[in-house]
Short mmCIF file of C-alpha atoms in Angstrom, two decimals:
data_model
loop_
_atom_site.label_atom_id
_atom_site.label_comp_id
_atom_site.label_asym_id
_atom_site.label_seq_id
_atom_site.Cartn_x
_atom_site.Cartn_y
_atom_site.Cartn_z
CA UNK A 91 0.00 0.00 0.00
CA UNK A 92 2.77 2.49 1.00
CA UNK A 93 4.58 1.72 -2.01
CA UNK A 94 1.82 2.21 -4.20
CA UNK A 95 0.92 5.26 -2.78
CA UNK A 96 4.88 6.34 -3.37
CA UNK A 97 4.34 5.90 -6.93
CA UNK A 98 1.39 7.88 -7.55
CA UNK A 99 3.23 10.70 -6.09
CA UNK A 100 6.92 11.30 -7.42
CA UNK A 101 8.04 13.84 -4.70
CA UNK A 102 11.07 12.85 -3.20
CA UNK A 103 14.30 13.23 -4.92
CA UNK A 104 15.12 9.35 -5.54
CA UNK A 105 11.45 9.30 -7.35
CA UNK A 106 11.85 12.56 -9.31
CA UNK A 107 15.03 11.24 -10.30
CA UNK A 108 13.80 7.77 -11.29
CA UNK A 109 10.69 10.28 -13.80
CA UNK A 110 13.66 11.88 -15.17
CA UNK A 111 15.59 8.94 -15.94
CA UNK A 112 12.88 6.79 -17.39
CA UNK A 113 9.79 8.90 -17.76
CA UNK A 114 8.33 10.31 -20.94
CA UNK A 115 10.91 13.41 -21.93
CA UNK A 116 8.89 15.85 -23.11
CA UNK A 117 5.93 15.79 -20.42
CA UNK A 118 8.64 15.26 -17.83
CA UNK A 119 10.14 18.34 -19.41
CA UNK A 120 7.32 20.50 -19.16
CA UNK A 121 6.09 19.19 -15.47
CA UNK A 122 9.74 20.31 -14.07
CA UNK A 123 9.29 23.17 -16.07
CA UNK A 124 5.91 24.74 -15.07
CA UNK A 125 7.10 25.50 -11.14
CA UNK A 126 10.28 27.53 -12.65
CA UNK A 127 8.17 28.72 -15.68
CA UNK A 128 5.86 30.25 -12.72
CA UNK A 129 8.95 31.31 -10.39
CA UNK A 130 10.03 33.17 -13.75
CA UNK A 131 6.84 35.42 -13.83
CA UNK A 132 7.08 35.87 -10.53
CA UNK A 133 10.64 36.94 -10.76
CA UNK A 134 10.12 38.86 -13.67
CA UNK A 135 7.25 40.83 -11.92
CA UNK A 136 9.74 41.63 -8.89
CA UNK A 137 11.61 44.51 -11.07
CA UNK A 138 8.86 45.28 -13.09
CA UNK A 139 6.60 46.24 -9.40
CA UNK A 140 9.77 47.85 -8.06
CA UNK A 141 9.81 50.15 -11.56
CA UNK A 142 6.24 51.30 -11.20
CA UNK A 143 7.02 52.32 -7.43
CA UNK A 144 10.40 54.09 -8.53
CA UNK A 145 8.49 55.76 -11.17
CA UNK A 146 5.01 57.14 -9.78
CA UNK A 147 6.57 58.06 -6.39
CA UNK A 148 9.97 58.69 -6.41
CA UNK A 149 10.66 59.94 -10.05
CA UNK A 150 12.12 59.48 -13.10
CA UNK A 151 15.67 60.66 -11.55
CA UNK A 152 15.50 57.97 -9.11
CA UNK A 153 14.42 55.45 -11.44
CA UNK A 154 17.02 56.06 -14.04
CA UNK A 155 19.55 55.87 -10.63
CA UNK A 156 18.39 52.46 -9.76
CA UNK A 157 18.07 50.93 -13.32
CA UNK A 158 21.92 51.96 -13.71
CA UNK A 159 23.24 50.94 -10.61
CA UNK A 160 22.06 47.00 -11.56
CA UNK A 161 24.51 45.73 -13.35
CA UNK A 162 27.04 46.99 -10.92
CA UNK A 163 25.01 45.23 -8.88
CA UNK A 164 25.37 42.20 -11.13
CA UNK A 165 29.45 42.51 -11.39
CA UNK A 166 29.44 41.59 -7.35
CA UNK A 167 26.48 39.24 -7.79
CA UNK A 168 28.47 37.16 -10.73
CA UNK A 169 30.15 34.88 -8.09
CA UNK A 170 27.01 33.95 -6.63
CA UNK A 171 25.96 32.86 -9.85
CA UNK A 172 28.93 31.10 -10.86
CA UNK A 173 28.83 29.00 -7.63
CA UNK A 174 25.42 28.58 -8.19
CA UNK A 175 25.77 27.31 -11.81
CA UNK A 176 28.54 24.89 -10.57
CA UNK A 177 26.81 23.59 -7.48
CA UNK A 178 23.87 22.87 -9.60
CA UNK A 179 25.87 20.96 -12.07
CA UNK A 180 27.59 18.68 -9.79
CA UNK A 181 24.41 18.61 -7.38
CA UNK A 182 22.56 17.45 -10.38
CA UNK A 183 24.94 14.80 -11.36
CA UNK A 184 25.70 13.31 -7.11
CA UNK A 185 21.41 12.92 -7.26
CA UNK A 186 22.00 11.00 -10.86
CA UNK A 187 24.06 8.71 -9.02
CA UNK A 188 21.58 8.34 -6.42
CA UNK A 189 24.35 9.98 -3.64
CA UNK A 190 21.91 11.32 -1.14
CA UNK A 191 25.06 11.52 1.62
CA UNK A 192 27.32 12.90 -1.27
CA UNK A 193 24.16 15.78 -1.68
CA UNK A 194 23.65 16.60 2.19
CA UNK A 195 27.64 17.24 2.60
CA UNK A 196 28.62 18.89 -0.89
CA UNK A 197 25.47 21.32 -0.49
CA UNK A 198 26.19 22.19 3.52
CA UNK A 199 30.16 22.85 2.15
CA UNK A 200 28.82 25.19 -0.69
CA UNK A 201 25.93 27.13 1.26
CA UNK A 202 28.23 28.14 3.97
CA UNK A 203 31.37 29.11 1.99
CA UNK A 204 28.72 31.19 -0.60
CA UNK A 205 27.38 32.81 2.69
CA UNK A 206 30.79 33.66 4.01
CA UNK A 207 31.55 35.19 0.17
CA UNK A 208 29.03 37.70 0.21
CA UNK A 209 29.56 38.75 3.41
CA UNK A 210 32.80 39.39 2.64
CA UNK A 211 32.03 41.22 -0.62
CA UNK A 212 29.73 43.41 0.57
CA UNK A 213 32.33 46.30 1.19
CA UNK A 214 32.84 45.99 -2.38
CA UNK A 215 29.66 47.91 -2.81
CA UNK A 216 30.77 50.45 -0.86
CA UNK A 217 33.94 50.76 -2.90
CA UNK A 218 32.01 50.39 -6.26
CA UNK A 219 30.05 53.63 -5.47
CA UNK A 220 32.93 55.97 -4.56
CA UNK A 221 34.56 54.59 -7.71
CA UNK A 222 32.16 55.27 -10.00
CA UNK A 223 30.13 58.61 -8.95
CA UNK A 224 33.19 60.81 -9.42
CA UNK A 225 32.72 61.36 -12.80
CA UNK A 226 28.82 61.02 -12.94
CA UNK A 227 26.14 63.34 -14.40
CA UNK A 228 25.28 65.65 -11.17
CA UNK A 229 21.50 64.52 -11.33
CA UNK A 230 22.64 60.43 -10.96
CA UNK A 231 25.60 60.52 -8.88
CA UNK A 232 24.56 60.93 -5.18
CA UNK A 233 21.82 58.95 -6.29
CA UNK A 234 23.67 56.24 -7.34
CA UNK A 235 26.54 56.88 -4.62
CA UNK A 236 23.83 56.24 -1.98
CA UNK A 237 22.20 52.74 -3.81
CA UNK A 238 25.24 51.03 -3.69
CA UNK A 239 26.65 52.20 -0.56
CA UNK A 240 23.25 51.14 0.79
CA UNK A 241 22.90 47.73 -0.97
CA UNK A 242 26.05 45.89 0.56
CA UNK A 243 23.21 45.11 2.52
CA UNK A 244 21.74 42.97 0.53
CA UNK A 245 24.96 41.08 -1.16
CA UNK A 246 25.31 38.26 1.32
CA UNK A 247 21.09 37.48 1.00
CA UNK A 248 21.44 37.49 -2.79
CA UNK A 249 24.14 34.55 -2.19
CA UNK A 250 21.92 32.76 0.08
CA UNK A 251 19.37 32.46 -2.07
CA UNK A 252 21.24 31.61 -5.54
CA UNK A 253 22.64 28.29 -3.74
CA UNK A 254 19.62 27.93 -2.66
CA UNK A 255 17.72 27.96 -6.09
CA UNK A 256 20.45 25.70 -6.80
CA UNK A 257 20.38 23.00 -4.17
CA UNK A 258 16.38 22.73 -4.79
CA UNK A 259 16.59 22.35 -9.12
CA UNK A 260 19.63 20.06 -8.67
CA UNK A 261 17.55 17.78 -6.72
CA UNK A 262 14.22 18.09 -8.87
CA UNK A 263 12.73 20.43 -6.67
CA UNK A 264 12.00 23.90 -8.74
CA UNK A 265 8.63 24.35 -6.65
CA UNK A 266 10.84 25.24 -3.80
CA UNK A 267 12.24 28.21 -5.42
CA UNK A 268 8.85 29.79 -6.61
CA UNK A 269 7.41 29.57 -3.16
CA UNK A 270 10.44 31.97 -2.01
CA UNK A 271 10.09 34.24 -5.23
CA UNK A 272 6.07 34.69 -4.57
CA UNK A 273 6.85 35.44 -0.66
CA UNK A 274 9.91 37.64 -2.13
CA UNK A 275 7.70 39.09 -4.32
CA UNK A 276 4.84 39.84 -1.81
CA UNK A 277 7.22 41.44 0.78
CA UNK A 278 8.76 43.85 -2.24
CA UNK A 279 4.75 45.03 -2.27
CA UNK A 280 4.68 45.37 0.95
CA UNK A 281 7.94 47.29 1.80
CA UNK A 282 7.60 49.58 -1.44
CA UNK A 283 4.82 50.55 -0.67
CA UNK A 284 6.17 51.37 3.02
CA UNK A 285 9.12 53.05 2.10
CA UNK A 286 8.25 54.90 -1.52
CA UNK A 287 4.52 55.40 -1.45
CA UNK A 288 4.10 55.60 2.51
CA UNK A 289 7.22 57.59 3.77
CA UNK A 290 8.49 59.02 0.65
CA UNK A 291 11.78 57.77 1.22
CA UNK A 292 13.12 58.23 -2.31
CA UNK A 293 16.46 56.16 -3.04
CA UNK A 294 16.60 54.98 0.34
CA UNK A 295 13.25 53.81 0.46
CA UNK A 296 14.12 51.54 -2.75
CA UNK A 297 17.08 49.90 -0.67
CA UNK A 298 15.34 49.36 2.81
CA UNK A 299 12.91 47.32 0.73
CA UNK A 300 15.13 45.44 -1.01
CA UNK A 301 17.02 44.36 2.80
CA UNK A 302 13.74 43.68 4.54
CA UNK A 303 12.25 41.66 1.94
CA UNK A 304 15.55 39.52 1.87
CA UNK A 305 16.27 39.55 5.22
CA UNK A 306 12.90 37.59 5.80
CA UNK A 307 13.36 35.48 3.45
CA UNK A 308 16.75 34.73 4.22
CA UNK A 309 15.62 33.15 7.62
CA UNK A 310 12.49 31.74 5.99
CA UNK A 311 15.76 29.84 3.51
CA UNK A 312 17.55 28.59 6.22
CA UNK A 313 14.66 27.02 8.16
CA UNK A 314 13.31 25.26 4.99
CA UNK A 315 16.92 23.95 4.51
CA UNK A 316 18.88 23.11 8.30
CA UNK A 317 15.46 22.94 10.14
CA UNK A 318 12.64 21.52 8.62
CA UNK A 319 12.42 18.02 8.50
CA UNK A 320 12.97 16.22 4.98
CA UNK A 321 14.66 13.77 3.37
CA UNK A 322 17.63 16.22 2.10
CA UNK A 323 17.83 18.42 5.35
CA UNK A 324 21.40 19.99 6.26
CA UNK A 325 23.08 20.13 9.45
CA UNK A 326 26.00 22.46 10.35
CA UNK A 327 27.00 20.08 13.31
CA UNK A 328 30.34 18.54 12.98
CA UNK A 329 30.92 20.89 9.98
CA UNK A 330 34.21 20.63 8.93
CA UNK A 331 35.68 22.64 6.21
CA UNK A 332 36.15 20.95 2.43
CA UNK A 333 39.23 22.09 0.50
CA UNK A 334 38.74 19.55 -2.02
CA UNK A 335 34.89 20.17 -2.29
CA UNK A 336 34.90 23.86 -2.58
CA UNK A 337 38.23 23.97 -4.82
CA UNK A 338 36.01 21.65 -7.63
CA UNK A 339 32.97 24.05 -7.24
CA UNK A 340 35.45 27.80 -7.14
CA UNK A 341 36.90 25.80 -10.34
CA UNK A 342 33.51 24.45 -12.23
CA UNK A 343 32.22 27.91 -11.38
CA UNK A 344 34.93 30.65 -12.30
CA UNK A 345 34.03 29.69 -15.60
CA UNK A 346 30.37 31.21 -14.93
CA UNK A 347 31.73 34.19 -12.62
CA UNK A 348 33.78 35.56 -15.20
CA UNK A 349 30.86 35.19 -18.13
CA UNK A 350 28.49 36.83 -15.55
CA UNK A 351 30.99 39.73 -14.75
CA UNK A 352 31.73 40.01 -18.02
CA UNK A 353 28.42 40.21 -19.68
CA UNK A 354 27.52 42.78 -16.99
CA UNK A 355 30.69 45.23 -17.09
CA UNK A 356 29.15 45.02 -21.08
CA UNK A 357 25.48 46.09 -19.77
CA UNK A 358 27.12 48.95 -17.40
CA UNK A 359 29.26 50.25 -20.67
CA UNK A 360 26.30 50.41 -22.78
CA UNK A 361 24.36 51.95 -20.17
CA UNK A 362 27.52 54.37 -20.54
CA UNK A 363 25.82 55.10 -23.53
CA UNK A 364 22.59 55.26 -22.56
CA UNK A 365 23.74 58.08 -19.90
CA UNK A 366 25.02 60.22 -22.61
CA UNK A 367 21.77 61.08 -24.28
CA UNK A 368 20.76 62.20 -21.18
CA UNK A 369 18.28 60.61 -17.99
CA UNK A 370 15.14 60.72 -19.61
CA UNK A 371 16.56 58.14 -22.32
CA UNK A 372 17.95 56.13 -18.95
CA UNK A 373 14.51 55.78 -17.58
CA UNK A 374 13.20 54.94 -21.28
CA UNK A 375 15.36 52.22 -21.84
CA UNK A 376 14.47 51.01 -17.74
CA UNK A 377 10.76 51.09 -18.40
CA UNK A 378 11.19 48.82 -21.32
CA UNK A 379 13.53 47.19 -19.59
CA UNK A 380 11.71 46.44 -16.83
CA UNK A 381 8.53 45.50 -18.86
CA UNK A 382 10.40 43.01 -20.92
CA UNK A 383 12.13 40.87 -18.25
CA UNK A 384 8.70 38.88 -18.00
CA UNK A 385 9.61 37.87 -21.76
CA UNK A 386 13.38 37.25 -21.41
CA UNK A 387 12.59 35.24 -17.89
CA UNK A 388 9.91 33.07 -19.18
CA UNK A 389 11.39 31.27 -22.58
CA UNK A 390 14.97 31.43 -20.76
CA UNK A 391 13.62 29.48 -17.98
CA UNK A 392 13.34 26.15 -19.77
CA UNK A 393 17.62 26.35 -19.74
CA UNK A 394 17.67 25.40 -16.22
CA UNK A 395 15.10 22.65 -16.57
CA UNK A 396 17.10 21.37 -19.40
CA UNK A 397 20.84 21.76 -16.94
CA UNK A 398 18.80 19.24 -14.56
CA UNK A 399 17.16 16.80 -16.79
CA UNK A 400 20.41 16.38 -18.78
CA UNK A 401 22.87 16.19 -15.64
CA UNK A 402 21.19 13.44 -14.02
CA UNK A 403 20.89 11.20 -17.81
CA UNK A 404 24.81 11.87 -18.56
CA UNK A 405 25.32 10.88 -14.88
CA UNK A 406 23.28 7.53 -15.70
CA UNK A 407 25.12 6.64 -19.31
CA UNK A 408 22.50 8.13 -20.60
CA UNK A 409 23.56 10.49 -24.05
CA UNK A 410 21.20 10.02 -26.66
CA UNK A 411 18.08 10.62 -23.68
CA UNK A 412 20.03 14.11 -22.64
CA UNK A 413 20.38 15.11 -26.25
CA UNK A 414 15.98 14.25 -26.95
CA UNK A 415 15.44 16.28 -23.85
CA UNK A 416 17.57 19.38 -25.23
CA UNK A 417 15.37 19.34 -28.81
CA UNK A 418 12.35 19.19 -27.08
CA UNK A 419 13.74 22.09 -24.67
CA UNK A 420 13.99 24.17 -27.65
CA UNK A 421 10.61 23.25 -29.41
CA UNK A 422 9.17 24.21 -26.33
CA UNK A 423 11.10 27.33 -25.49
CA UNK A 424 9.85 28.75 -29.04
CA UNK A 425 6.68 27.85 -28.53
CA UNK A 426 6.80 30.00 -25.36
CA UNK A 427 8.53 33.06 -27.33
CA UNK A 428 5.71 33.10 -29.77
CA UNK A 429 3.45 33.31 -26.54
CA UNK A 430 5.12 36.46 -25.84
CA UNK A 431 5.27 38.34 -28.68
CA UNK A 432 1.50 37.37 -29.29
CA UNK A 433 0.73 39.07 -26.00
CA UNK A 434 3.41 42.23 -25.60
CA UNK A 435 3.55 43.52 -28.78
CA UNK A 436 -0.36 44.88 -29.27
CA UNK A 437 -0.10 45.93 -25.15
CA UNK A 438 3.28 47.61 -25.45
CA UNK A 439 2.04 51.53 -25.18
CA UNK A 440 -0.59 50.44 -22.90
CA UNK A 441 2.20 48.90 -20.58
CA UNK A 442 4.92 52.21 -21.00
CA UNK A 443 1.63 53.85 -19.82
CA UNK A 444 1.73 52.66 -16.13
CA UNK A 445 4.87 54.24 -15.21
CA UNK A 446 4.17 57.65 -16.83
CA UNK A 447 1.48 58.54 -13.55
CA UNK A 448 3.70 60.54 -11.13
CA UNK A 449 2.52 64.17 -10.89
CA UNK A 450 5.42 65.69 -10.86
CA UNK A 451 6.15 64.70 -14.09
CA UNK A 452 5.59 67.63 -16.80
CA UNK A 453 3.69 66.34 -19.87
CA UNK A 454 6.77 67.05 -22.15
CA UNK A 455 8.50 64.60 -20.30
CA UNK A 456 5.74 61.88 -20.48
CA UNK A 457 6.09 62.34 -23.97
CA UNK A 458 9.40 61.76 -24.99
CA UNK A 459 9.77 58.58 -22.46
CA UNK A 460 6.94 57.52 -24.48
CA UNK A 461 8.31 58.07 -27.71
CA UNK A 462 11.66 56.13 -26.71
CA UNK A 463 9.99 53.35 -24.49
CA UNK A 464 7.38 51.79 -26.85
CA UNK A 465 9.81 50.94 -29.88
CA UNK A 466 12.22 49.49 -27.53
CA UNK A 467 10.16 47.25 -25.88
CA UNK A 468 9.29 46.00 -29.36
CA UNK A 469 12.70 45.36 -30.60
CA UNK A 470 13.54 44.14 -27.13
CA UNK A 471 10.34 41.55 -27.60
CA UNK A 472 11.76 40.31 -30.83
CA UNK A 473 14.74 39.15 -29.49
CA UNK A 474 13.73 37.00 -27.19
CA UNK A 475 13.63 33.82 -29.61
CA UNK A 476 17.58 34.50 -30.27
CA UNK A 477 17.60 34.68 -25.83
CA UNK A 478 15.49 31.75 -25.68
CA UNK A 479 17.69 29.34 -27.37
CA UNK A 480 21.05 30.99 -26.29
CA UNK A 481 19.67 30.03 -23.08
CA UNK A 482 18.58 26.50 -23.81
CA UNK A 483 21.97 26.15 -25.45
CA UNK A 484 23.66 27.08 -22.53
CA UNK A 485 21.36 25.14 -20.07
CA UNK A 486 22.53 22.09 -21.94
CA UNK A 487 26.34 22.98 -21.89
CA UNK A 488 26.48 23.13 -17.95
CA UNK A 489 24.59 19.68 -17.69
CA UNK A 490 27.72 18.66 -19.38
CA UNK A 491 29.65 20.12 -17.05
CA UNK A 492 31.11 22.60 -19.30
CA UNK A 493 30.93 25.92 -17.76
CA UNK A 494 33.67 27.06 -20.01
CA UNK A 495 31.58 27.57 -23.35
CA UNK A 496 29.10 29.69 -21.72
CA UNK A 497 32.04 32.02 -20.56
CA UNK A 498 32.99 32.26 -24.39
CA UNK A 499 29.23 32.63 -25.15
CA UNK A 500 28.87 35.73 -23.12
CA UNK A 501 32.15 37.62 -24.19
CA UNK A 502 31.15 37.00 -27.96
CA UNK A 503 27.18 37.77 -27.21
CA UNK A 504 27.60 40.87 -24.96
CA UNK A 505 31.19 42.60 -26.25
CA UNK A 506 32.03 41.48 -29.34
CA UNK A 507 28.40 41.32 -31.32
CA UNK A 508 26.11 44.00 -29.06
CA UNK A 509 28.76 46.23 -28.14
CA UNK A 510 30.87 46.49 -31.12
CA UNK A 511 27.17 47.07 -32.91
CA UNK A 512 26.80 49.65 -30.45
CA UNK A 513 29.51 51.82 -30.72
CA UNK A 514 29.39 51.51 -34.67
CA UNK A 515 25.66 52.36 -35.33
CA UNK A 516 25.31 54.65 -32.17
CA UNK A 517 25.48 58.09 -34.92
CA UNK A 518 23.14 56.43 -37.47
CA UNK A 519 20.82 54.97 -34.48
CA UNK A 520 21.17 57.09 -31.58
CA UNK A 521 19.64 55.40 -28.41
CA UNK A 522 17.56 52.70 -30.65
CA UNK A 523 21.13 51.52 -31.32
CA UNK A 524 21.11 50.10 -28.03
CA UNK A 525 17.53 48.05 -28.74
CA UNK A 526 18.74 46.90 -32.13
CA UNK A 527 22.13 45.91 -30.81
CA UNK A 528 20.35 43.34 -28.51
CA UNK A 529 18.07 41.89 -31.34
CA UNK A 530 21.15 41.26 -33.42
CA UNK A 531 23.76 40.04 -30.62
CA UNK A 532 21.33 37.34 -29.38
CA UNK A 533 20.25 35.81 -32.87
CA UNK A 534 23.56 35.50 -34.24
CA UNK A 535 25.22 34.55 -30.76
CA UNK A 536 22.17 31.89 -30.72
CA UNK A 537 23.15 30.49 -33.97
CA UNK A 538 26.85 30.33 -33.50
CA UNK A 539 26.48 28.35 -29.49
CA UNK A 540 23.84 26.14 -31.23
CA UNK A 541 26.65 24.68 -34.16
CA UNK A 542 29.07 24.23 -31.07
CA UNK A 543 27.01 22.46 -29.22
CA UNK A 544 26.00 19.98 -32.09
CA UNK A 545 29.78 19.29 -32.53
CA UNK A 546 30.49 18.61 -29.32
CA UNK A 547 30.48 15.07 -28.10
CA UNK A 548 28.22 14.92 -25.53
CA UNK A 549 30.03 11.59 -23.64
CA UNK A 550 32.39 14.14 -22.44
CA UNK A 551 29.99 15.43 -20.08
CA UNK A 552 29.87 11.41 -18.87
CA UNK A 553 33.65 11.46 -18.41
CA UNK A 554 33.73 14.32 -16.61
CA UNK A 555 30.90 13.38 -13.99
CA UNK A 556 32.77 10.37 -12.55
CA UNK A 557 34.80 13.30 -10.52
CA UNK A 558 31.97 14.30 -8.97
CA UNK A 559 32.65 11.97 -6.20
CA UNK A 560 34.11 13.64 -3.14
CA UNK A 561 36.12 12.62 -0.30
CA UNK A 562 33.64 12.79 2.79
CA UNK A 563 36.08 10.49 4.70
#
C-alpha cells in the first residue's frame, strides 16, 4: 500500500530522479518546467513592481539611478551565480548517481562558503560607489553613490538564495524556489509601498525594501533547509571545512563568474551610452527594460530545466536521452517566445503607460519617455527567440559540465556582437542603437552556441561526472 501510494506521487528526490531517468521526456520536461516557468513570472514581476514604485513616487531621476546601478550590482552578484551554476551541475549529477550523503555534505560545504563570500564582498559595494560617482552626471551621482553604498546590505542574501535555487533544481525540486520568489515578491509590495509610497523615502526607500524583503526570506531559507524536517535536510553540526569540495565548485564555477561579470561590465558600458543622451533616455530604456524581463525570464527558464534533466541522464550513461530532452527544450522554449510576442507587442504603449502617472512629471516629459519606451520594448520583444535558445543552449552545456563555453558565449554575445554594434551604429541609431544591438547580438550569438554544441560530443559530459565523487572520509 505504502509503495503504491509512493508511486502515484513522485516527490522525493530518488522518485523525481527515477521520472527523469525513465519517464516520458517531453511531459517530464514541461512538469519540471511549469514550477520555474511560474517562479520566472514571478521573478520577472519583482523589477517590473519595483519600476512602477520608482516611477510614480519617487521619479524618473531615481528610477534612471536604480536601473543603472544594476549591473554593478550584477558585477558583485556574478560569483554567486557562478557558484550557483557549478553547485547545480555537480548537485545534479551526485542525485543521478543516487548519492543522497554525497548531496547533504557537498550542499552544507557550498551554502556556507557562498554565505561567508558575500559577506565578505559586501564592502565591495561600498567601494564600487565611490569609484564610479566621481565622474557622474550631477542629477545620478549621489543617487547612485547612496544605492550602492546602501545595498552591501543585501549582497550576502542574494548569495543565500542563488545556492539555494540551486540546491532545490539540482535535486528536482523547482517548486521550492517559486514559493520563495512569490513570498519575495509579496514582501517587495509590501515594503515599497512602506518606504516609496508611505514615507516618501526616495532612493533609500528603494534599498530598505530590497534588505527587509531579503532579510525575511533569508531566515524563511535557512529554516526550509537546516530545520525543517525532509529527506535532504542539512546540518552544520560537525561541519568541517572541504578544500577539495569547494576547490572543484570555485573551479567548475569561475568559468560562470567571469561570463556573468563580463556580460555585466558590457550592460554597465552600454548603459555608458545610454547616460550620454541624457536621464530621460535612462529611464526609457528602464521602463522597457523592466517590462520586458517577463519575456526574457519566461522562454529562458526552460535552460535550467534542461541543466537538470540532462545532468542526471549523462550521470546515468544516458547520451542520446540528454540530447531528446535538449530538442524538445527548444521546441518548447519557441513555442513559449511566440506566446510572448503574441501578448506584448499589441499591449506595449498600454504597458509604458503605467509608469508615466507621477505628478510631478511635466507632460513634455511623459512624452518623450513615451516616444523612446514603446519601440524598444518592441525590438527588445523580438529578441527573445535568439535569448530563448542561447539560453537553452547554454542550459545544456552546464549539464555537461562545461561551464567554459558559456564564458565564451557571453564575451562574444555581450562585447564582441552588441557592443561592437553599439559603438558603430550609435550616430546612425542614436539610443535605438542600443535596442537593435540586442536583437542582433542574441540571434547571431544563438546560432553560433547552437553549431558548437552539435559538434560537441556529448560523452564528455559522462567522463567528466565520474569526478563528482568527493572525499567525505
Amino acid at each position: 500500500m505504502i509503495n503504491t501510494q509512493k508511486k502515484r506521487h513522485a516527490t522525493s528526490v530518488t522518485e523525481r530522479r527515477e521520472m527523469i531517468l525513465h519517464g516520458n521526456t517531453f511531459h517530464v520536461l514541461w512538469r519540471l518546467s511549469i514550477p520555474t516557468l511560474m517562479m520566472a513570472a514571478v521573478s520577472a514581476l519583482i523589477p517590473l513592481s519595483d519600476g512602477l514604485f520608482l516611477n510614480n513616487s519617487a521619479g524618473h531621476i531615481v528610477a534612471g539611478a536604480v536601473g543603472y546601478s544594476q549591473p554593478i550590482i550584477q558585477m558583485v552578484n556574478a560569483l554567486s551565480l557562478g557558484l550557483g551554476t557549478a553547485a547545480m551541475a555537480i548537485l545534479g549529477q551526485l542525485n543521478g548517481q543516487g548519492d543522497m550523503n554525497g548531496i547533504r555534505h557537498f550542499s552544507t560545504q557550498m551554502m556556507v562558503f557562498s554565505t561567508f563570500l558575500g559577506v565578505l564582498l559586501a564592502p565591495v559595494m561600498v567601494l564600487a560607489a565611490f569609484l564610479l560617482t566621481n565622474r557622474m552626471d550631477p542629477q545620478l551621482a549621489p543617487l547612485v553613490f547612496t544605492y550602492l553604498s546602501l545595498y552591501a546590505l543585501v549582497i550576502p542574501f542574494l548569495f543565500l538564495a542563488a545556492i539555494f535555487n540551486s540546491f532545490k533544481n539540482a535535486t528536482g525540486q523547482p517548486e521550492a524556489t517559486f514559493y520563495r520568489m512569490i513570498i519575495l515578491l509579496i514582501l517587495k509590495i509590501i515594503f515599497n509601498a512602506l518606504y516609496l509610497t508611505a514615507l516618501k523615502w526616495g532612493i533609500v526607500g528603494a534599498v530598505m525594501a530590497s534588505f527587509s524583503s531579503y532579510l525575511i526570506i533569508g531566515i524563511w531559507m535557512y529554516y526550509d533547509l537546516f530545520i525543517k524536517q525532509g529527506e535532504l535536510r542539512l546540518s552544520l553540526k560537525g561541519y568541517r571545512f572541504d578544500k577539495a569540495a569547494i576547490k572543484r565548485l570555485v573551479r567548475l564555477g569561475v568559468p560562470t563568474m567571469i561570463s556573468s561579470f563580463m556580460m555585466n561590465l558590457g550592460f554597465f558600458l552600454i548603459n555608458q551610452e545610454v547616460v550620454s543622451f541624457g536621464p530621460v533616455a535612462l529611464n526609457a530604456q528602464t521602463i522597457a527594460s523592466n517590462i520586458n524581463s517577463m519575456e526574457f525570464t519566461l522562454p529562458s527558464s526552460i535552460g535550467t530545466t534542461i541543466t537538470t534533466m540532462v545532468s542526471v541522464n549523462i550521470a546515468a550513461g544516458r547520451e542520446e536521452n540528454a540530447k531528446k530532452i535538449f530538442f524538445q527544450g527548444c521546441i518548447l522554449t519557441l513555442i513559449l517566445c511566440a506566446l510572448m510576442i503574441a501578448v506584448f507587442v499589441p499591449l506595449s504603449p498600454t504597458l509604458v503607460r503605467l509608469f508615466l502617472n507621477n505628478p510631478t512629471m511635466s507632460q513634455a516629459v511623459k512624452n518623450e519617455i513615451f516616444s523612446i519606451a514603446v519601440p524598444a520594448m518592441n525590438i527588445y520583444t523580438a529578441s527573445i527567440v535568439g535569448f530563448g535558445i542561447f539560453m537553452a543552449v547554454q542550459g545544456a552545456f552546464v549539464g555537461l559540465a562545461n561551464t567554459r563555453a558559456p564564458l565564451v558565449a557571453g564575451v562574444l554575445r555581450i562585447w564582441i556582437l552588441r557592443y561592437v554594434f553599439i559603438l558603430f551604429t550609435k550616430e546612425a541609431l542614436g539610443i535605438f542603437s542600443i535596442f537593435w544591438g540586442n536583437l542582433f547580438s542574441n540571434i547571431i550569438a544563438a546560432i553560433i552556441f547552437f553549431i558548437w554544441l552539435m559538434r560537441t560530443d556529448w560523452s564528455q559530459g559522462l567522463m567528466r561526472s565520474a569526478g563528482v565523487n568527493l572525499d567525505r572520509k
